[in-house]
Amino acid sequence: MAAVAIALPALGAFVVLALGKWPNAREAATLTTGVALFALVVSMIHPVEDGTGQGWTLLEVLPGVTLGLEVEPLGLVFALVASLLWPVTSLYAIGYMRGHHEENQTRFYFFFAIAISAAMGVAFSANLFTLFAFYEILTLCTFPLVTHHGTEEARKAGRVYLGILLTTSVGFQLLAIIWTWQIAGTVDFRPGGILAGTASKGVLSALLVLFVFGVGKAAVMPFHRWLPAAMVAPTPVSALLHAVAVVKAGVFTILKVAVYVFGLDLLGTLSSTPWLAWAAAATIILGSLVAFTKDNLKARLAYSTISQLSYIVLGALLANEAGIIGGGMHIAMHAFGKITLFFGAGAVLVAAHETDISRMHGLGRTMPITFGAFFVGALSIIGVPPAGGAWSKWFLGLGTLEAGQLGLLATLMVSSLLSLVYLLEVPVRAFFGRPPEDAHHPEGIHEAPLPSLIAIVFTALATLTLFVHPGLLHDLMTMVVSR
Amino acid sequence: MRENLPVLQVVVPLLAAPLAFLVRRPRLSWLVALGAAFWAFFAALSLLTGVLASGAIGYEIGGWEPPWGIEYRIDELSAWVLVIVSGIAAVVLPFARASVEREIERDRIPLFYTALILCMTGLLGIAATGDVFNVFVFLEISSLSAYGLIAMGQNRRALTSSYQYLIMGSVGATFIVIGIGLMYSMTGTLNMADLAERLPAVAASRTIPVAFAFLAVGVSLKLALFPLHLWLPNAYTYAPSAVTAFIASTATKVAVYMLLRFFFTVFGAAFSFEVMHLDRILMPLALVAIVAMSLVAINQENGKRLLAYSSVAQIGYMVLGISLASVLGVAAGVLHLFNHALMKGSLFMAMGCVMYRVGSCRVEAMAGLGKTMPFTMAAFVVGGLSLIGVPLTVGFISKWYLVQAALEKGMWGIAAVVLLGSLLALAYVWKVVEVAYFRPPPDGPGVREAPLSLLIPTWVLVAANLWFGIDAKTTAGVALRAARMLLGAGS
């Protein structure tokens, strides 16, 4: 079934390619595939809750090294988020790409579907080798999306993107994987981990450093530059890939490595764990501070993402149950909140042709729904009720207390305050600010195209719903730590 | 016929060579060459399956028992190299027809195919024989025909490149024959197995270390080990496209085979590495080759030259694995022989497609080819990813074993250099990719996609890059067996 979840979007990609001449049919293909994929992933919930998750070995690449898949609760959380937001983003993209008169749309939808297929592969991989393979495919197939416009700026951004992501993954992560294979004799994900007792604490500590920095997609500083660079991509790409699929594949990998390769018991005893937790904390604060200085809305959101991703990395490194639960839930909570914010940024670009926050003053009266949704998304990122983000922050806070790290708790609080200011500034000024003199904001109500608007409202409502019904997420994450 | 295969493997192509010349007509001589290559491939595959099933196969030429007569001896390693050489020939020849008609004058085409088959014969002979003097003879056959092939390139600089290669190659071959002569003077035998038995008794003499040194330098010249690689970039750049694809994938590989044969089978790993400390010279040179030559590749403005420097760097990987002198390390080297043949073959063939349509391999001239020649450039991208070592390509499998071999010995730095090399490969591959996909095509008559007769062979190799990257059990299994055999660790 996991294999079908990977094959389905890949198949959809080729249907998209075949239907390139008929835009409506092409988009219908994307949406149908997306809904079918989500339905498929939802159907996996019950077996996992009953504890009858399955594993499959697709083929053996080298003796003992297999391309293998399995459905387990953590992967399911990631897969649910990505597969639900894919059709929603596609709906949004229809309005955005047409409204913004983008070129090469067939190529765009094609690589988009391939990227989702790779994300599913990451979510359902049963060992480090499989995960690494899909991780790299995800990097490569998003490259044409980042450089979609083909301009000099896009080319340069593409270099940074590929450069950092491949340098970290090949230089550190691959080394860590081969090393794991060397000392543990397996690269499978197993409850409780595979590394305990295989090598000295010093070696394992070094290995952990290689893993945390080797997963460049988690954007722990100083390997974060690729994420702002990727913002040259069309907004749907930034929204789904660089707020959800790609970056979450990164933090997901770190959670997975923490729980199933190291195991929480071992993780808590390594000498590098606290240092890395502080590196994540530094990223949280620095990301927020840099976000302050950005006037370009997408750039501000990108730095906010960098900061928020490190919440999850931190959660993993707390090495206790609350931290893992909080981190896992934050994958979903941040995804819904941040995608809403990106949808908003794109809607402003399409409807009012503005990219800078200082020029959005007063736009709230023209685009009330967009900025209303933006407000909800911002609440979730800040982590206050009635938005879903409150729950993940709650558990992360509990985790820091359980670990006895008051400094880290303070970090979380300070960062929340910072995000409160730099995120809420946008809707507040849009609703209450005075438009700049030379701005040509449309008269009356002028929102983004309808498909985009539906998507924005959907994700904003989902953010609110997750506050009321976080049960499924919490249950799945509890299963992860109790397996 | 089966018991005669070891010799037929070499004799049939040897007889096909003059035939290709005598038929005179370009098409016919191509057919003869194609037939010879397919025969060789078939023979090599059946030899490999035979060896894997029931161990090494020996053949006494003329019924003279070794060590008096010449013995052909096919073990895991030689069968492996036979498959690589003949397999690449069988893919390059279908590609060659159109490419050669475009790049070489019509009346020289029969000569071209004659030389190409001779070159293949020589390379096959080196791998098949169990006699060191015979190695030298076949080395000369393959080298002389290679000089001729390179000289047939369109650019006038092909002549000087070929001459440069001739000088360096002859120095190398002379060193090798001196080494062989010295060994003969001490032992009175030329048979490899016999030499291996007799050498330890005389190893304490001064002659044998001298022979060892001559062979080490001679073989290193032939395999273009840094800093003895100077002949290679020009030769690869100016040779006709099909020749570059063939030689780049086979000639240096066979030289690596000679390295393994001389230093593991004849001298024995214990003598080579524990007494003579061959690793102390090979390892640093290999590391420098990986880093320095990749950096040089980044600065090249000609696609073929860029790939040529990349080849020197990749040879560094093979030598590095061998210099670790462990089962995993040697297996990584042997595996990379095959894997690198696949990647460089497909990349140089993609360059051949570019040459066919654009008439140049300068990186600048590839502007916009991502749009106009999508299949060619896609082949280049996949080949390039394999060179970088992205998972699910053969390049990844090589890296996997090489890094593992380094970590096994606790050699941290070496694992890091191997991975650094991957990143440098990314830089030079992406240089071409960016020009092809981000620069608009120049004005003027548009360039069309290369014809199918070029694309299909190219994509066959590209597919092999993926196939053996996804299911590497067979290739890795053979490499491991060959490594165990070389190190005498039993199988």
PDB file of N, CA and C in Angstrom, chain A residues 59-63 65 67 104 107 129 132-134 136-137 140 143 147 150-151 154-156 158-159 162-163 166-168 170-172 174-175 177-179 181-182 187 206 210, chain B residues 328 335 371 385 388-392 396-397 399-401 403-405 407-409 412 415-416 419-420 422-423 426 430-431 433-434 438-439 468-474 476 480:
ATOM      1  N   LEU A  59      13.106  -4.335  -3.136  1.00  0.00           N
ATOM      2  CA  LEU A  59      14.185  -5.136  -3.693  1.00  0.00           C
ATOM      3  C   LEU A  59      15.443  -4.925  -2.881  1.00  0.00           C
ATOM      4  N   GLU A  60      16.349  -5.856  -3.064  1.00  0.00           N
ATOM      5  CA  GLU A  60      17.586  -5.810  -2.315  1.00  0.00           C
ATOM      6  C   GLU A  60      18.647  -5.192  -3.210  1.00  0.00           C
ATOM      7  N   VAL A  61      19.157  -4.030  -2.809  1.00  0.00           N
ATOM      8  CA  VAL A  61      20.148  -3.360  -3.652  1.00  0.00           C
ATOM      9  C   VAL A  61      21.513  -4.002  -3.462  1.00  0.00           C
ATOM     10  N   LEU A  62      21.897  -4.154  -2.216  1.00  0.00           N
ATOM     11  CA  LEU A  62      23.122  -4.853  -1.873  1.00  0.00           C
ATOM     12  C   LEU A  62      22.738  -5.829  -0.779  1.00  0.00           C
ATOM     13  N   PRO A  63      23.542  -6.841  -0.551  1.00  0.00           N
ATOM     14  CA  PRO A  63      23.173  -7.771   0.521  1.00  0.00           C
ATOM     15  C   PRO A  63      22.927  -7.021   1.835  1.00  0.00           C
ATOM     16  N   VAL A  65      21.151  -4.420   2.317  1.00  0.00           N
ATOM     17  CA  VAL A  65      20.714  -3.043   2.083  1.00  0.00           C
ATOM     18  C   VAL A  65      19.540  -3.099   1.107  1.00  0.00           C
ATOM     19  N   LEU A  67      15.689  -1.613  -0.548  1.00  0.00           N
ATOM     20  CA  LEU A  67      14.697  -0.562  -0.722  1.00  0.00           C
ATOM     21  C   LEU A  67      13.450  -1.098  -0.035  1.00  0.00           C
ATOM     22  N   ASN A 104       5.472  27.476 -18.712  1.00  0.00           N
ATOM     23  CA  ASN A 104       5.904  26.096 -18.442  1.00  0.00           C
ATOM     24  C   ASN A 104       5.097  25.442 -17.328  1.00  0.00           C
ATOM     25  N   ARG A 107       5.405  21.503 -16.950  1.00  0.00           N
ATOM     26  CA  ARG A 107       6.609  21.089 -16.248  1.00  0.00           C
ATOM     27  C   ARG A 107       6.431  21.287 -14.745  1.00  0.00           C
ATOM     28  N   PHE A 129      18.766   3.809   4.158  1.00  0.00           N
ATOM     29  CA  PHE A 129      19.145   3.859   2.748  1.00  0.00           C
ATOM     30  C   PHE A 129      17.979   4.324   1.882  1.00  0.00           C
ATOM     31  N   PHE A 132      17.308   7.939   2.444  1.00  0.00           N
ATOM     32  CA  PHE A 132      18.307   8.785   1.791  1.00  0.00           C
ATOM     33  C   PHE A 132      18.039   8.882   0.293  1.00  0.00           C
ATOM     34  N   ALA A 133      17.679   7.758  -0.318  1.00  0.00           N
ATOM     35  CA  ALA A 133      17.413   7.769  -1.757  1.00  0.00           C
ATOM     36  C   ALA A 133      16.270   8.729  -2.082  1.00  0.00           C
ATOM     37  N   PHE A 134      15.168   8.622  -1.344  1.00  0.00           N
ATOM     38  CA  PHE A 134      14.034   9.498  -1.638  1.00  0.00           C
ATOM     39  C   PHE A 134      14.339  10.944  -1.255  1.00  0.00           C
ATOM     40  N   GLU A 136      17.180  12.422  -1.579  1.00  0.00           N
ATOM     41  CA  GLU A 136      17.938  13.028  -2.671  1.00  0.00           C
ATOM     42  C   GLU A 136      17.058  13.259  -3.895  1.00  0.00           C
ATOM     43  N   ILE A 137      16.143  12.331  -4.153  1.00  0.00           N
ATOM     44  CA  ILE A 137      15.232  12.539  -5.286  1.00  0.00           C
ATOM     45  C   ILE A 137      14.418  13.808  -5.033  1.00  0.00           C
ATOM     46  N   LEU A 140      16.466  16.793  -5.888  1.00  0.00           N
ATOM     47  CA  LEU A 140      16.712  16.983  -7.315  1.00  0.00           C
ATOM     48  C   LEU A 140      15.450  17.393  -8.055  1.00  0.00           C
ATOM     49  N   PHE A 143      14.529  21.024  -7.735  1.00  0.00           N
ATOM     50  CA  PHE A 143      15.417  22.011  -8.358  1.00  0.00           C
ATOM     51  C   PHE A 143      14.763  22.721  -9.542  1.00  0.00           C
ATOM     52  N   THR A 147      14.012  26.847  -9.740  1.00  0.00           N
ATOM     53  CA  THR A 147      14.545  27.671 -10.822  1.00  0.00           C
ATOM     54  C   THR A 147      13.506  27.858 -11.926  1.00  0.00           C
ATOM     55  N   GLY A 150      13.774  30.544 -14.596  1.00  0.00           N
ATOM     56  CA  GLY A 150      14.900  30.480 -15.525  1.00  0.00           C
ATOM     57  C   GLY A 150      15.725  31.754 -15.613  1.00  0.00           C
ATOM     58  N   THR A 151      15.523  32.684 -14.704  1.00  0.00           N
ATOM     59  CA  THR A 151      16.280  33.933 -14.748  1.00  0.00           C
ATOM     60  C   THR A 151      17.632  33.742 -14.079  1.00  0.00           C
ATOM     61  N   ALA A 154      17.159  33.154 -10.482  1.00  0.00           N
ATOM     62  CA  ALA A 154      16.721  31.787 -10.208  1.00  0.00           C
ATOM     63  C   ALA A 154      17.888  30.823 -10.302  1.00  0.00           C
ATOM     64  N   ARG A 155      18.758  31.059 -11.289  1.00  0.00           N
ATOM     65  CA  ARG A 155      19.901  30.170 -11.489  1.00  0.00           C
ATOM     66  C   ARG A 155      20.814  30.210 -10.264  1.00  0.00           C
ATOM     67  N   LYS A 156      21.044  31.443  -9.788  1.00  0.00           N
ATOM     68  CA  LYS A 156      21.917  31.582  -8.614  1.00  0.00           C
ATOM     69  C   LYS A 156      21.287  30.914  -7.394  1.00  0.00           C
ATOM     70  N   GLY A 158      19.227  28.536  -7.415  1.00  0.00           N
ATOM     71  CA  GLY A 158      19.293  27.092  -7.638  1.00  0.00           C
ATOM     72  C   GLY A 158      20.629  26.530  -7.203  1.00  0.00           C
ATOM     73  N   ARG A 159      21.698  27.285  -7.481  1.00  0.00           N
ATOM     74  CA  ARG A 159      23.030  26.836  -7.071  1.00  0.00           C
ATOM     75  C   ARG A 159      23.129  26.704  -5.565  1.00  0.00           C
ATOM     76  N   LEU A 162      20.858  23.654  -4.366  1.00  0.00           N
ATOM     77  CA  LEU A 162      21.451  22.349  -4.607  1.00  0.00           C
ATOM     78  C   LEU A 162      22.768  22.203  -3.869  1.00  0.00           C
ATOM     79  N   GLY A 163      23.533  23.283  -3.878  1.00  0.00           N
ATOM     80  CA  GLY A 163      24.846  23.239  -3.249  1.00  0.00           C
ATOM     81  C   GLY A 163      24.739  22.850  -1.790  1.00  0.00           C
ATOM     82  N   LEU A 166      22.903  19.259  -1.214  1.00  0.00           N
ATOM     83  CA  LEU A 166      23.701  18.081  -1.566  1.00  0.00           C
ATOM     84  C   LEU A 166      24.983  18.012  -0.752  1.00  0.00           C
ATOM     85  N   THR A 167      25.588  19.169  -0.447  1.00  0.00           N
ATOM     86  CA  THR A 167      26.810  19.137   0.360  1.00  0.00           C
ATOM     87  C   THR A 167      26.537  18.488   1.706  1.00  0.00           C
ATOM     88  N   THR A 168      25.467  18.922   2.363  1.00  0.00           N
ATOM     89  CA  THR A 168      25.191  18.364   3.680  1.00  0.00           C
ATOM     90  C   THR A 168      24.811  16.893   3.564  1.00  0.00           C
ATOM     91  N   VAL A 170      25.387  14.603   1.149  1.00  0.00           N
ATOM     92  CA  VAL A 170      26.439  13.685   0.713  1.00  0.00           C
ATOM     93  C   VAL A 170      27.610  13.727   1.688  1.00  0.00           C
ATOM     94  N   GLY A 171      27.957  14.927   2.122  1.00  0.00           N
ATOM     95  CA  GLY A 171      29.138  15.059   2.966  1.00  0.00           C
ATOM     96  C   GLY A 171      28.943  14.516   4.370  1.00  0.00           C
ATOM     97  N   PHE A 172      27.792  14.766   4.969  1.00  0.00           N
ATOM     98  CA  PHE A 172      27.596  14.368   6.366  1.00  0.00           C
ATOM     99  C   PHE A 172      26.626  13.196   6.515  1.00  0.00           C
ATOM    100  N   LEU A 174      25.318  10.986   4.355  1.00  0.00           N
ATOM    101  CA  LEU A 174      25.703   9.714   3.754  1.00  0.00           C
ATOM    102  C   LEU A 174      26.818   9.080   4.568  1.00  0.00           C
ATOM    103  N   LEU A 175      27.773   9.906   4.982  1.00  0.00           N
ATOM    104  CA  LEU A 175      28.858   9.400   5.821  1.00  0.00           C
ATOM    105  C   LEU A 175      28.278   8.765   7.081  1.00  0.00           C
ATOM    106  N   ILE A 177      25.317   7.537   7.476  1.00  0.00           N
ATOM    107  CA  ILE A 177      24.576   6.307   7.171  1.00  0.00           C
ATOM    108  C   ILE A 177      25.540   5.141   6.974  1.00  0.00           C
ATOM    109  N   ILE A 178      26.595   5.377   6.194  1.00  0.00           N
ATOM    110  CA  ILE A 178      27.542   4.283   5.948  1.00  0.00           C
ATOM    111  C   ILE A 178      28.214   3.890   7.261  1.00  0.00           C
ATOM    112  N   TRP A 179      28.458   4.881   8.090  1.00  0.00           N
ATOM    113  CA  TRP A 179      29.086   4.602   9.370  1.00  0.00           C
ATOM    114  C   TRP A 179      28.165   3.766  10.262  1.00  0.00           C
ATOM    115  N   TRP A 181      25.919   1.762   9.226  1.00  0.00           N
ATOM    116  CA  TRP A 181      25.956   0.416   8.644  1.00  0.00           C
ATOM    117  C   TRP A 181      27.195  -0.329   9.130  1.00  0.00           C
ATOM    118  N   GLN A 182      28.297   0.396   9.158  1.00  0.00           N
ATOM    119  CA  GLN A 182      29.569  -0.198   9.555  1.00  0.00           C
ATOM    120  C   GLN A 182      29.530  -0.714  10.999  1.00  0.00           C
ATOM    121  N   VAL A 187      20.751  -0.830   8.680  1.00  0.00           N
ATOM    122  CA  VAL A 187      20.314   0.560   8.624  1.00  0.00           C
ATOM    123  C   VAL A 187      18.792   0.627   8.765  1.00  0.00           C
ATOM    124  N   ALA A 206      29.533  11.814  17.831  1.00  0.00           N
ATOM    125  CA  ALA A 206      29.958  12.383  16.551  1.00  0.00           C
ATOM    126  C   ALA A 206      28.953  12.027  15.461  1.00  0.00           C
ATOM    127  N   LEU A 210      26.785  14.424  12.839  1.00  0.00           N
ATOM    128  CA  LEU A 210      26.723  14.250  11.389  1.00  0.00           C
ATOM    129  C   LEU A 210      25.277  14.153  10.913  1.00  0.00           C
TER     130      LEU A 210
ATOM    131  N   LEU B 328      37.318  -5.206   1.179  1.00  0.00           N
ATOM    132  CA  LEU B 328      36.321  -4.192   0.820  1.00  0.00           C
ATOM    133  C   LEU B 328      36.914  -3.143  -0.115  1.00  0.00           C
ATOM    134  N   LEU B 335      34.762  -2.830  -8.388  1.00  0.00           N
ATOM    135  CA  LEU B 335      33.380  -2.453  -8.695  1.00  0.00           C
ATOM    136  C   LEU B 335      33.350  -1.137  -9.465  1.00  0.00           C
ATOM    137  N   LYS B 371      16.529  22.364 -24.095  1.00  0.00           N
ATOM    138  CA  LYS B 371      15.260  22.457 -24.832  1.00  0.00           C
ATOM    139  C   LYS B 371      15.342  21.764 -26.172  1.00  0.00           C
ATOM    140  N   LEU B 385      24.616  12.546 -12.608  1.00  0.00           N
ATOM    141  CA  LEU B 385      24.171  12.217 -11.251  1.00  0.00           C
ATOM    142  C   LEU B 385      24.863  10.949 -10.770  1.00  0.00           C
ATOM    143  N   ILE B 388      28.239  11.822  -9.689  1.00  0.00           N
ATOM    144  CA  ILE B 388      28.200  12.461  -8.376  1.00  0.00           C
ATOM    145  C   ILE B 388      27.981  11.409  -7.295  1.00  0.00           C
ATOM    146  N   GLY B 389      27.222  10.376  -7.646  1.00  0.00           N
ATOM    147  CA  GLY B 389      26.995   9.315  -6.678  1.00  0.00           C
ATOM    148  C   GLY B 389      25.662   9.432  -5.969  1.00  0.00           C
ATOM    149  N   VAL B 390      24.644   9.880  -6.701  1.00  0.00           N
ATOM    150  CA  VAL B 390      23.294   9.965  -6.148  1.00  0.00           C
ATOM    151  C   VAL B 390      22.745   8.542  -5.972  1.00  0.00           C
ATOM    152  N   PRO B 391      22.013   8.285  -4.891  1.00  0.00           N
ATOM    153  CA  PRO B 391      21.512   6.930  -4.686  1.00  0.00           C
ATOM    154  C   PRO B 391      20.661   6.440  -5.857  1.00  0.00           C
ATOM    155  N   LEU B 392      20.639   5.134  -6.016  1.00  0.00           N
ATOM    156  CA  LEU B 392      19.957   4.443  -7.106  1.00  0.00           C
ATOM    157  C   LEU B 392      20.702   4.584  -8.427  1.00  0.00           C
ATOM    158  N   PHE B 396      26.658   5.624  -6.678  1.00  0.00           N
ATOM    159  CA  PHE B 396      26.390   5.515  -5.252  1.00  0.00           C
ATOM    160  C   PHE B 396      26.947   4.216  -4.698  1.00  0.00           C
ATOM    161  N   ILE B 397      26.785   3.147  -5.455  1.00  0.00           N
ATOM    162  CA  ILE B 397      27.249   1.838  -4.987  1.00  0.00           C
ATOM    163  C   ILE B 397      28.769   1.873  -4.780  1.00  0.00           C
ATOM    164  N   LYS B 399      30.629   4.477  -4.138  1.00  0.00           N
ATOM    165  CA  LYS B 399      30.925   5.305  -2.964  1.00  0.00           C
ATOM    166  C   LYS B 399      30.649   4.519  -1.689  1.00  0.00           C
ATOM    167  N   TRP B 400      29.546   3.821  -1.692  1.00  0.00           N
ATOM    168  CA  TRP B 400      29.135   3.046  -0.513  1.00  0.00           C
ATOM    169  C   TRP B 400      30.259   2.125  -0.073  1.00  0.00           C
ATOM    170  N   TYR B 401      30.803   1.369  -1.023  1.00  0.00           N
ATOM    171  CA  TYR B 401      31.862   0.422  -0.662  1.00  0.00           C
ATOM    172  C   TYR B 401      33.160   1.135  -0.309  1.00  0.00           C
ATOM    173  N   VAL B 403      33.673   4.223   0.885  1.00  0.00           N
ATOM    174  CA  VAL B 403      33.614   4.880   2.185  1.00  0.00           C
ATOM    175  C   VAL B 403      33.641   3.829   3.298  1.00  0.00           C
ATOM    176  N   GLN B 404      32.907   2.750   3.080  1.00  0.00           N
ATOM    177  CA  GLN B 404      32.878   1.683   4.071  1.00  0.00           C
ATOM    178  C   GLN B 404      34.275   1.102   4.265  1.00  0.00           C
ATOM    179  N   ALA B 405      35.009   0.912   3.157  1.00  0.00           N
ATOM    180  CA  ALA B 405      36.354   0.354   3.258  1.00  0.00           C
ATOM    181  C   ALA B 405      37.256   1.298   4.046  1.00  0.00           C
ATOM    182  N   LEU B 407      36.259   3.564   6.329  1.00  0.00           N
ATOM    183  CA  LEU B 407      35.835   3.594   7.730  1.00  0.00           C
ATOM    184  C   LEU B 407      36.273   2.325   8.458  1.00  0.00           C
ATOM    185  N   GLU B 408      36.241   1.204   7.727  1.00  0.00           N
ATOM    186  CA  GLU B 408      36.627  -0.069   8.324  1.00  0.00           C
ATOM    187  C   GLU B 408      38.051   0.003   8.870  1.00  0.00           C
ATOM    188  N   LYS B 409      38.901   0.757   8.140  1.00  0.00           N
ATOM    189  CA  LYS B 409      40.282   0.897   8.592  1.00  0.00           C
ATOM    190  C   LYS B 409      40.446   2.099   9.525  1.00  0.00           C
ATOM    191  N   TRP B 412      39.278   8.075   8.510  1.00  0.00           N
ATOM    192  CA  TRP B 412      38.317   9.138   8.503  1.00  0.00           C
ATOM    193  C   TRP B 412      38.437  10.095   7.375  1.00  0.00           C
ATOM    194  N   ALA B 415      37.574   8.818   3.953  1.00  0.00           N
ATOM    195  CA  ALA B 415      36.131   8.816   3.693  1.00  0.00           C
ATOM    196  C   ALA B 415      35.669  10.223   3.340  1.00  0.00           C
ATOM    197  N   ALA B 416      36.207  11.212   4.060  1.00  0.00           N
ATOM    198  CA  ALA B 416      35.801  12.591   3.796  1.00  0.00           C
ATOM    199  C   ALA B 416      36.238  13.033   2.409  1.00  0.00           C
ATOM    200  N   LEU B 419      33.948  11.711  -0.279  1.00  0.00           N
ATOM    201  CA  LEU B 419      32.676  12.429  -0.369  1.00  0.00           C
ATOM    202  C   LEU B 419      32.886  13.842  -0.900  1.00  0.00           C
ATOM    203  N   LEU B 420      34.021  14.441  -0.542  1.00  0.00           N
ATOM    204  CA  LEU B 420      34.335  15.758  -1.095  1.00  0.00           C
ATOM    205  C   LEU B 420      34.421  15.669  -2.616  1.00  0.00           C
ATOM    206  N   SER B 422      32.759  13.810  -4.514  1.00  0.00           N
ATOM    207  CA  SER B 422      31.393  13.806  -5.044  1.00  0.00           C
ATOM    208  C   SER B 422      30.886  15.227  -5.236  1.00  0.00           C
ATOM    209  N   LEU B 423      31.184  16.066  -4.270  1.00  0.00           N
ATOM    210  CA  LEU B 423      30.683  17.428  -4.336  1.00  0.00           C
ATOM    211  C   LEU B 423      31.377  18.205  -5.445  1.00  0.00           C
ATOM    212  N   LEU B 426      29.766  17.331  -8.505  1.00  0.00           N
ATOM    213  CA  LEU B 426      28.530  18.106  -8.652  1.00  0.00           C
ATOM    214  C   LEU B 426      28.828  19.439  -9.323  1.00  0.00           C
ATOM    215  N   TRP B 430      27.300  20.253 -12.922  1.00  0.00           N
ATOM    216  CA  TRP B 430      26.278  21.294 -12.950  1.00  0.00           C
ATOM    217  C   TRP B 430      26.661  22.467 -13.837  1.00  0.00           C
ATOM    218  N   LYS B 431      27.959  22.646 -14.026  1.00  0.00           N
ATOM    219  CA  LYS B 431      28.408  23.695 -14.927  1.00  0.00           C
ATOM    220  C   LYS B 431      27.801  23.484 -16.322  1.00  0.00           C
ATOM    221  N   VAL B 433      25.181  21.504 -16.977  1.00  0.00           N
ATOM    222  CA  VAL B 433      23.726  21.489 -16.874  1.00  0.00           C
ATOM    223  C   VAL B 433      23.174  22.921 -16.907  1.00  0.00           C
ATOM    224  N   GLU B 434      23.824  23.813 -16.190  1.00  0.00           N
ATOM    225  CA  GLU B 434      23.327  25.195 -16.153  1.00  0.00           C
ATOM    226  C   GLU B 434      23.342  25.836 -17.528  1.00  0.00           C
ATOM    227  N   PHE B 438      19.794  26.760 -18.727  1.00  0.00           N
ATOM    228  CA  PHE B 438      19.437  28.130 -18.349  1.00  0.00           C
ATOM    229  C   PHE B 438      19.799  29.175 -19.383  1.00  0.00           C
ATOM    230  N   ARG B 439      20.737  28.847 -20.287  1.00  0.00           N
ATOM    231  CA  ARG B 439      21.057  29.821 -21.319  1.00  0.00           C
ATOM    232  C   ARG B 439      20.109  29.612 -22.482  1.00  0.00           C
ATOM    233  N   PHE B 468      22.072  -1.165 -12.542  1.00  0.00           N
ATOM    234  CA  PHE B 468      23.073  -1.712 -11.636  1.00  0.00           C
ATOM    235  C   PHE B 468      23.247  -0.838 -10.400  1.00  0.00           C
ATOM    236  N   GLY B 469      22.553   0.290 -10.373  1.00  0.00           N
ATOM    237  CA  GLY B 469      22.536   1.088  -9.160  1.00  0.00           C
ATOM    238  C   GLY B 469      21.405   0.653  -8.249  1.00  0.00           C
ATOM    239  N   ILE B 470      20.348   0.101  -8.849  1.00  0.00           N
ATOM    240  CA  ILE B 470      19.203  -0.328  -8.051  1.00  0.00           C
ATOM    241  C   ILE B 470      19.376  -1.767  -7.609  1.00  0.00           C
ATOM    242  N   ASP B 471      19.943  -2.594  -8.476  1.00  0.00           N
ATOM    243  CA  ASP B 471      20.189  -3.976  -8.084  1.00  0.00           C
ATOM    244  C   ASP B 471      21.671  -4.273  -8.276  1.00  0.00           C
ATOM    245  N   ALA B 472      22.435  -4.023  -7.230  1.00  0.00           N
ATOM    246  CA  ALA B 472      23.884  -4.145  -7.351  1.00  0.00           C
ATOM    247  C   ALA B 472      24.396  -5.448  -6.761  1.00  0.00           C
ATOM    248  N   LYS B 473      23.483  -6.380  -6.470  1.00  0.00           N
ATOM    249  CA  LYS B 473      23.934  -7.605  -5.811  1.00  0.00           C
ATOM    250  C   LYS B 473      24.919  -8.370  -6.690  1.00  0.00           C
ATOM    251  N   THR B 474      24.585  -8.481  -7.986  1.00  0.00           N
ATOM    252  CA  THR B 474      25.444  -9.244  -8.880  1.00  0.00           C
ATOM    253  C   THR B 474      26.811  -8.590  -8.993  1.00  0.00           C
ATOM    254  N   ALA B 476      28.296  -6.286  -7.185  1.00  0.00           N
ATOM    255  CA  ALA B 476      29.053  -6.236  -5.943  1.00  0.00           C
ATOM    256  C   ALA B 476      29.531  -7.630  -5.565  1.00  0.00           C
ATOM    257  N   LEU B 480      33.369  -8.577  -4.977  1.00  0.00           N
ATOM    258  CA  LEU B 480      33.843  -9.112  -3.698  1.00  0.00           C
ATOM    259  C   LEU B 480      34.577 -10.439  -3.897  1.00  0.00           C
TER     260      LEU B 480
END
